Coordinates of C-alpha atoms and ligand atoms in Angstrom, one line a residue:
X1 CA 33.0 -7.7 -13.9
X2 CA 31.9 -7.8 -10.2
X3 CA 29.5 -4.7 -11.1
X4 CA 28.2 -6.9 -13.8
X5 CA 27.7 -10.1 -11.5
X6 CA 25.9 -8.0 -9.1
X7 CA 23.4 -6.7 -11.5
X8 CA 22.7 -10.3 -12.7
X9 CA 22.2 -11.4 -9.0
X10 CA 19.6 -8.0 -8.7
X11 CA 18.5 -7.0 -11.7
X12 CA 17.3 -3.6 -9.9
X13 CA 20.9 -2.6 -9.4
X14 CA 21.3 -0.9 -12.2
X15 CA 18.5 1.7 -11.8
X16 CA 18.3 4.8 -9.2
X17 CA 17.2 3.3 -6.0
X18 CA 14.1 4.4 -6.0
X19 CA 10.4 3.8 -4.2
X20 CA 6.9 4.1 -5.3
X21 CA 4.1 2.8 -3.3
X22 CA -0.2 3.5 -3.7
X23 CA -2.8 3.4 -1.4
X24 CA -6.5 3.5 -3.0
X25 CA -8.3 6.4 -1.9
X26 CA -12.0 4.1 -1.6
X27 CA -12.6 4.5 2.0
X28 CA -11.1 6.0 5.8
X29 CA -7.1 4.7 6.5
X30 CA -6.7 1.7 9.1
X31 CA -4.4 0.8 11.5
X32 CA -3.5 -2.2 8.8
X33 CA -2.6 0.5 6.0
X34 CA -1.0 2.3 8.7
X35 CA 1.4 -0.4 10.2
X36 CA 1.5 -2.4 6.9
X37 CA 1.9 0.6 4.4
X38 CA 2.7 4.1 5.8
X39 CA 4.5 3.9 8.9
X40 CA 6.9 2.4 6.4
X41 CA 6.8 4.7 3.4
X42 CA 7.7 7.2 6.3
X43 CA 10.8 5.1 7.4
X44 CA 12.0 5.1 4.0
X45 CA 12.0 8.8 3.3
X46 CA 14.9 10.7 3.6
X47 CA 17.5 7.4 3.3
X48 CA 18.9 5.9 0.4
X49 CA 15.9 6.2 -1.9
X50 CA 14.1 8.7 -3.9
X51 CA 10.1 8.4 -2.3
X52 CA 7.0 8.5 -4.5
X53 CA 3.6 7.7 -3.0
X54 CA 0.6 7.7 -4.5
X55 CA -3.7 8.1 -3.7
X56 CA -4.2 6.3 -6.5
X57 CA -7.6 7.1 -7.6
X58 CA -8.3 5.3 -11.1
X59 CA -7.9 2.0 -8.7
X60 CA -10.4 3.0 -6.8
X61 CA -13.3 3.7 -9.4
X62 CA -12.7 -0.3 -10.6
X63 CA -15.5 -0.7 -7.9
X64 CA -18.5 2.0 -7.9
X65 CA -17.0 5.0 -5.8
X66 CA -19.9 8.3 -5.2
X67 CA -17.9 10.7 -6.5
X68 CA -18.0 13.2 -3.8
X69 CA -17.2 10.7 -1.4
X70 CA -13.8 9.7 -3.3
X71 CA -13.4 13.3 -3.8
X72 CA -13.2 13.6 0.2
X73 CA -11.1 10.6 0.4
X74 CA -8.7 11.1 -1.9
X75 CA -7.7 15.0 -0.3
X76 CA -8.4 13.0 3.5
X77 CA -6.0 10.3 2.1
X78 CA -3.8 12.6 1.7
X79 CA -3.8 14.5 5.1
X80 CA -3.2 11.1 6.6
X81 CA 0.1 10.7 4.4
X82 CA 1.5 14.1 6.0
X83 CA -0.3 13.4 9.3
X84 CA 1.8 10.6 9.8
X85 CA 5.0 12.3 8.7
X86 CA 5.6 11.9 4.7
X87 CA 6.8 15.3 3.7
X88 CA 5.8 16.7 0.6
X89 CA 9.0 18.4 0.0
X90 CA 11.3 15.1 0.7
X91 CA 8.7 13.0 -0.9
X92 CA 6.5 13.0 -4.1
X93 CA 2.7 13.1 -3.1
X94 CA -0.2 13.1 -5.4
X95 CA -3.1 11.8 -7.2
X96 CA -2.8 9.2 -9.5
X97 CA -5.2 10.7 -12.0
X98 CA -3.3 13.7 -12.6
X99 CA -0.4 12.0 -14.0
X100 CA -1.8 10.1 -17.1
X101 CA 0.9 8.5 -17.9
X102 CA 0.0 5.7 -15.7
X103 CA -3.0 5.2 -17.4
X104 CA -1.1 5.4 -20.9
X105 CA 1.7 2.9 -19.3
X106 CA -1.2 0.8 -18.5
X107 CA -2.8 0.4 -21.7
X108 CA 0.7 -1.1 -23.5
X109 CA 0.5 -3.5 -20.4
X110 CA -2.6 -4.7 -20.9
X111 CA -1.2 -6.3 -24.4
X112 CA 1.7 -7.8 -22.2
X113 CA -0.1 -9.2 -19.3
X114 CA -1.9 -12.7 -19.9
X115 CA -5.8 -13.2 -19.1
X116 CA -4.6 -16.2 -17.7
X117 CA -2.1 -14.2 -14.9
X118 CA -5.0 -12.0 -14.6
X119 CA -7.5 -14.9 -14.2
X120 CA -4.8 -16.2 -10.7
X121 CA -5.1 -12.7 -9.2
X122 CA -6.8 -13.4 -5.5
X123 CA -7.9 -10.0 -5.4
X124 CA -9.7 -9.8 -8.4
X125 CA -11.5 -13.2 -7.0
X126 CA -12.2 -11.6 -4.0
X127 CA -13.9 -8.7 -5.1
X128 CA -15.4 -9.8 -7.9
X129 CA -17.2 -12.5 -5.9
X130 CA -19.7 -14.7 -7.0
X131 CA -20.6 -12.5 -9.9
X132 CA -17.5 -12.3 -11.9
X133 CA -19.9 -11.5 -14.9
X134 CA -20.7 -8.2 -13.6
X135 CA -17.4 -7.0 -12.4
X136 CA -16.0 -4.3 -14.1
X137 CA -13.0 -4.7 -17.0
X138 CA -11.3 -2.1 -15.1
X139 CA -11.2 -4.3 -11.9
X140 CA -9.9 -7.4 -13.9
X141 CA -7.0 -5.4 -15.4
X142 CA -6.1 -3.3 -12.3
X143 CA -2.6 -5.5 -11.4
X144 CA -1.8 -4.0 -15.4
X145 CA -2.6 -0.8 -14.2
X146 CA -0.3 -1.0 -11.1
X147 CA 2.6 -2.0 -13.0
X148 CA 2.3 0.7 -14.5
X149 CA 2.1 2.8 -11.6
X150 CA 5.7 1.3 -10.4
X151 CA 7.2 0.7 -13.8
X152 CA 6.6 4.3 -15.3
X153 CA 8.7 5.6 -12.9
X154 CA 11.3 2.9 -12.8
X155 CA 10.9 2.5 -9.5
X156 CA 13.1 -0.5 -8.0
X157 CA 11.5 -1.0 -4.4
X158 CA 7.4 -1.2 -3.5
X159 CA 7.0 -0.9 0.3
X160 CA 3.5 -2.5 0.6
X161 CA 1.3 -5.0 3.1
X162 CA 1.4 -9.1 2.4
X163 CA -1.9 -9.1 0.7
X164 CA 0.0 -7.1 -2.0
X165 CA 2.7 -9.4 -2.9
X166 CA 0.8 -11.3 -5.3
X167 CA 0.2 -8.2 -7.7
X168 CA 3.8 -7.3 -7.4
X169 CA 5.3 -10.9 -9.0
X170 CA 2.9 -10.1 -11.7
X171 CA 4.6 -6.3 -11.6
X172 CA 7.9 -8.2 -12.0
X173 CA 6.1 -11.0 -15.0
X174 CA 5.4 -7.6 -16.6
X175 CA 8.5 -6.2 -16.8
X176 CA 10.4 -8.9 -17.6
X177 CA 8.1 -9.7 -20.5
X178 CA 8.1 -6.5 -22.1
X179 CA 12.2 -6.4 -21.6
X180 CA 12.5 -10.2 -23.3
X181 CA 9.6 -9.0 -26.1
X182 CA 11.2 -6.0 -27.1
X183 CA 14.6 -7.2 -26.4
X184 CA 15.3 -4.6 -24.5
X185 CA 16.6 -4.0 -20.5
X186 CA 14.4 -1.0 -20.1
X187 CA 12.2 -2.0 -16.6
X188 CA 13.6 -3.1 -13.7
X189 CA 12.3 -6.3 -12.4
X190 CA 11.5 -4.5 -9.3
X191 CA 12.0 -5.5 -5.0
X192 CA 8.6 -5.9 -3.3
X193 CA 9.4 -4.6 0.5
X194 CA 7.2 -6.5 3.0
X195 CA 8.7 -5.8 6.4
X196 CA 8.3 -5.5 9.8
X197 CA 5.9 -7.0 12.5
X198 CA 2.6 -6.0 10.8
X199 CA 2.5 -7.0 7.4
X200 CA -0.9 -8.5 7.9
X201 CA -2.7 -6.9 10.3
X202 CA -6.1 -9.1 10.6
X203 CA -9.4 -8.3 12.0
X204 CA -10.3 -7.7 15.6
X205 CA -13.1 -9.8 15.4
X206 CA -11.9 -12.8 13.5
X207 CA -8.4 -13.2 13.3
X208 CA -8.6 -15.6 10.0
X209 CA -9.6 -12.2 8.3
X210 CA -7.4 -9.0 7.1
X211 CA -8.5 -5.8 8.7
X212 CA -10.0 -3.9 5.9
X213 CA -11.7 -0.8 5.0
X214 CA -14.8 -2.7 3.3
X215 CA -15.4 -5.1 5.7
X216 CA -19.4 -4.3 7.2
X217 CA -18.4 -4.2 11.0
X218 CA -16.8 -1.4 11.7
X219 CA -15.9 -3.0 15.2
X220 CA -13.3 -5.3 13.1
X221 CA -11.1 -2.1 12.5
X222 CA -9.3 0.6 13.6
X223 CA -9.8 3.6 11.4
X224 CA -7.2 6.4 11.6
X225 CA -10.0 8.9 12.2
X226 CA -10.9 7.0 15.5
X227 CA -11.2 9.0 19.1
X228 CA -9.5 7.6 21.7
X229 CA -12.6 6.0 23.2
X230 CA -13.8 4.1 20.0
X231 CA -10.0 2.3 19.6
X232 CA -10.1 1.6 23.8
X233 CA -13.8 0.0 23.0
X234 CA -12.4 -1.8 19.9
X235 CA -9.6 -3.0 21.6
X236 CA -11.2 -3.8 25.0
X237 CA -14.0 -6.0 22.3
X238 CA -11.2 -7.9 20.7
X239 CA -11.4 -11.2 20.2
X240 CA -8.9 -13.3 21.7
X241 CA -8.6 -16.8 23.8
X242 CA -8.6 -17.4 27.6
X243 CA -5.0 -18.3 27.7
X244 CA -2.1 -16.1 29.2
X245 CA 0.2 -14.2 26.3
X246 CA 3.6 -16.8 25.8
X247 CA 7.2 -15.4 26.3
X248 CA 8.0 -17.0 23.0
X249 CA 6.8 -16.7 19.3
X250 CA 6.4 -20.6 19.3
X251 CA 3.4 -20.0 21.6
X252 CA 1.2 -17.9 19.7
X253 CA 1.3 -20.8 17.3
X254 CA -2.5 -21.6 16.1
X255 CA -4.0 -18.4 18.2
X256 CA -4.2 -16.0 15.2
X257 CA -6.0 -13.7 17.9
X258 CA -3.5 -13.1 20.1
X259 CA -0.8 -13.1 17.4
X260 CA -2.4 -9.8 15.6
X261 CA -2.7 -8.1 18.7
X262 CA 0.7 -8.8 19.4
X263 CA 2.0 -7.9 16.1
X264 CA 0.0 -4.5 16.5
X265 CA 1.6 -4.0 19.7
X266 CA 4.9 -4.9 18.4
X267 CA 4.4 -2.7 15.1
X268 CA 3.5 0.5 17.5
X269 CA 6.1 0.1 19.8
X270 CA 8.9 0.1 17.1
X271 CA 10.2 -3.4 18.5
X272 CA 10.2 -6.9 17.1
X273 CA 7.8 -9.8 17.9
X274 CA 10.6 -11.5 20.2
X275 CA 11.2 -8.3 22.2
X276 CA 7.0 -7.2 22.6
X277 CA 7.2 -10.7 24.2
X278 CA 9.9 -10.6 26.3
X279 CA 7.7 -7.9 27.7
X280 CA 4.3 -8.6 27.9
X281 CA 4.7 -12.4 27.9
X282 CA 2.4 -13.9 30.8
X283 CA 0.2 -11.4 30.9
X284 CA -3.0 -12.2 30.9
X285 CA -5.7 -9.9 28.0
X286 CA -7.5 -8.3 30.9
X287 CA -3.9 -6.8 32.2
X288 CA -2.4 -6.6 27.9
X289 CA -5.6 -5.2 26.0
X290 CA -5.4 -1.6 28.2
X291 CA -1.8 -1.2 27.8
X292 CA -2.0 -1.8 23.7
X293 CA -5.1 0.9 24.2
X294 CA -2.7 3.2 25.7
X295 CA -0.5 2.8 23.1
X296 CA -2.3 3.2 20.2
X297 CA -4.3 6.1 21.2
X298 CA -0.9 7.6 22.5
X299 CA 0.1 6.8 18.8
X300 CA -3.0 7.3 16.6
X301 CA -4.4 10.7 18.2
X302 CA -1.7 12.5 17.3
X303 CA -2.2 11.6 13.8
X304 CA -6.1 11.8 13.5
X305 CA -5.9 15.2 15.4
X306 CA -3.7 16.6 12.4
X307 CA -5.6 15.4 9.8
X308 CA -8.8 17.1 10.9
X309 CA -6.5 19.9 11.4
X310 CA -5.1 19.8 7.9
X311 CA -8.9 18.9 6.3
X312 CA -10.0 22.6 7.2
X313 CA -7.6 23.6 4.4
X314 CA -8.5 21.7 1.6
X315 CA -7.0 24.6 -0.9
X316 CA -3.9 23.7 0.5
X317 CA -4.8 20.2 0.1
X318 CA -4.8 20.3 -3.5
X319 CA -2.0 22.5 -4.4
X320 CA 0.3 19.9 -2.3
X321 CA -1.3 17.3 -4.8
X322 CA -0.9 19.5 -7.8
X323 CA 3.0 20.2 -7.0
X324 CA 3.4 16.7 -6.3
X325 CA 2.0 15.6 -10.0
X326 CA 4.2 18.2 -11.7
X327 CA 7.3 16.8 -10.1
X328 CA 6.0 13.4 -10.7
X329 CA 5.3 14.1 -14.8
X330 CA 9.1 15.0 -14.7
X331 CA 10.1 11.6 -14.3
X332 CA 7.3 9.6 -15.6
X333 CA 7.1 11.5 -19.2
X334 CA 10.5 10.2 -20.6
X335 CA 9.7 6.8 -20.1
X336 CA 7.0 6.7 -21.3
X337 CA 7.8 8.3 -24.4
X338 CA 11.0 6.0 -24.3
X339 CA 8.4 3.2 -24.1
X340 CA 6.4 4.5 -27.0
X341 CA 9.5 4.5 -29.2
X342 CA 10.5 1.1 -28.3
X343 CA 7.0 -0.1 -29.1
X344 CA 7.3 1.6 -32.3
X345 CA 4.7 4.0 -32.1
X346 CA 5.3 6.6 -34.7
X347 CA 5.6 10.2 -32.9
X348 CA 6.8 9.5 -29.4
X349 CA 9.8 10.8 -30.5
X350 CA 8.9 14.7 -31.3
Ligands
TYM1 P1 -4.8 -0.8 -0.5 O1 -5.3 0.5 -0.8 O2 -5.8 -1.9 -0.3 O3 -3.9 -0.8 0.8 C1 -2.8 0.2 0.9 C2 -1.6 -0.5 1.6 O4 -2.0 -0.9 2.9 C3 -1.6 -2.3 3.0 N1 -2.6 -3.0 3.8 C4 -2.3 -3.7 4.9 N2 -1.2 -4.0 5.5 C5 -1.2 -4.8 6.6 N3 -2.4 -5.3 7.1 C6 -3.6 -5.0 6.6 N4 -4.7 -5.4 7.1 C7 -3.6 -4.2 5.4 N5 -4.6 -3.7 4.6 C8 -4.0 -2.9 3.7 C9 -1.6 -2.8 1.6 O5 -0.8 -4.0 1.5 C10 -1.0 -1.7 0.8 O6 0.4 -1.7 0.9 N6 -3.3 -2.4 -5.0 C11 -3.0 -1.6 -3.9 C12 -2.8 -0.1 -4.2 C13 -1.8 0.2 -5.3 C14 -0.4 0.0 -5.2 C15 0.1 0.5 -6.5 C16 0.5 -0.4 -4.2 C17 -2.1 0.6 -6.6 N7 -0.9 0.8 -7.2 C18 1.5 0.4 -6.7 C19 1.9 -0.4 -4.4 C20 2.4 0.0 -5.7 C21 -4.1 -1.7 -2.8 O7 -5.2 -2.0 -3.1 O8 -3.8 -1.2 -1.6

């Protein structure tokens, strides 16, 4: 009875504890996919879950990608996933495109998800801009896609950044329509994970905006690939305010500035927003902008330095991703074809 309570308070209780998460392979890692994504997928590895992460590819081609450039990015991608300490062995790493079941799982979503959930997506607006005409089909049905991504591996908990949280209620709309359609409890309505003190890293040059891999200046980033001169010169160029850093989170209220840089300093040093403020509170940017230098290169370098290291061996590269599709096909194939049989699609079952 109290087993069956708890799985009505979480309907995820009832499946393995287990995480999936995707980064799109369309450009260099920043210090926002880094705080906000796989610092996190690394803190998760190795506990109570089973870890799946993910260079999801076919997400990436929804917008034009050269193909030799994704090519790099993809196997760079997933340097930086070891780099910064997922293990291939404890974890599941590879290429969404050599696991078609996703894109199979995706297809049966698209005749669950609504054009008008679809049409609310703030992503979608984003990048499709002005000309929504002329954006792809792939780029409006992409949230379909990454339920599918989650959902074909029953995963339960998505570790991702804030922007995210929008495709993953549709994640959980999806499932729970399918389930209610079919009459079924076969997907778990699943736990988006958006923790820690850099969920939304912004911009260095305009704090209203999310650091991001597409914006034009590359000044408004940190990119995991960056020496130790170009993130003190980024850091040093900041934007921020005239006033003195507060001892208290009410302070940084309306100075979205020196929040992010605060957050980022917060997010590096492993401590909470309270505690980075208990320390640096009343310093002044000229005395707080070289000590978050020192830290991030003292954090960063490490990491860039092994991925050039690990780019030299590109063979190796690939046979990690390979490995980690096989692995993955072993849990995504049976549901699927458990999907297929509850859809009523003659053969699954063979
Ligand atoms: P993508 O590739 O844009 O970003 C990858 C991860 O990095 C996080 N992130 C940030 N976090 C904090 N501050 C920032 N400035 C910042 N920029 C990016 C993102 O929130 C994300 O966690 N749709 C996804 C990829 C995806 C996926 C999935 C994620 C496809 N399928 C299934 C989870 C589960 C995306 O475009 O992420």
């Amino acid at each position: 009875m109290a087993e069956a309570a708890q799985n009505t308070a979480d309907p995820a209780a009832a499946f393995t504890p287990r995480v999936f998460s995707g980064i799109q392979p369309s450009g260099g890692l920043t210090l926002g996919n880094y705080l906000g994504a796989i610092k996190r997928f690394v803190e998760m590895q190795g506990g109570a879950y089973e870890t799946i992460y993910c260079m999801v590819d076919l997400h990436a081609i929804t917008v034009w990608q050269d193909p030799a450039t994704l090519a790099r990015n993809t196997r760079e991608l997933c340097a930086g996933f070891i780099a910064s300490g997922i293990d291939p062995e404890q974890s599941i790493l590879f290429n969404q495109s050599q696991v078609p079941e996703h894109a199979q799982l995706a297809w049966i979503f698209n005749t669950i998800a609504r054009m008008g959930w679809l049409n609310r997506m703030t992503q979608f607006k984003d990048k499709a801009g002005k000309n929504r005409e002329n954006a792809s089909v792939g780029l409006f049905a992409y949230p379909a896609l990454m339920a599918a991504d989650i959902l074909v591996y029953h995963a339960t908990h998505v570790p991702v950044g804030e922007d995210q949280k929008q495709h993953l209620e549709l994640t959980r709309d999806i499932a729970a329509k399918f389930n209610h359609d079919y009459g079924v409890d076969f997907f778990p309505i699943t736990e988006p994970v958006i923790e820690g003190a850099a969920t939304r890293v912004m911009s260095l040059r305009d704090g209203s905006k999310k650091m991001s891999k597409s914006d034009p200046s590359d000044m408004s980033r940190i990119n995991m690939t960056d020496d130790a001169d170009a993130i003190a010169q980024k850091i040093r160029k900041a934007r921020t305010d005239p006033e003195a850093l507060p001892s208290e989170i009410a302070g940084l209220e309306g100075r979205a500035e020196a929040r992010n840089l605060v957050n980022i300093y917060a997010a590096l040093s492993d401590q909470d927003v309270e505690q980075a403020l208990r320390e640096v509170g009343g310093k002044q940017f000229s005395e707080f902008k070289p000590l978050l230098a020192e830290l991030a290169v003292a954090k960063l370098a490490p990491i860039s330095g092994e991925m050039a290291r690990l780019m030299e061996d590109t063979a190796e590269i690939d046979r990690i991703l390979k490995r980690g599709a096989e692995r993955a096909r072993s849990i995504a194939a049976p549901i699927l074809k458990d999907t297929y049989e509850i859809v009523g699609l003659v053969g699954a079952g063979s």
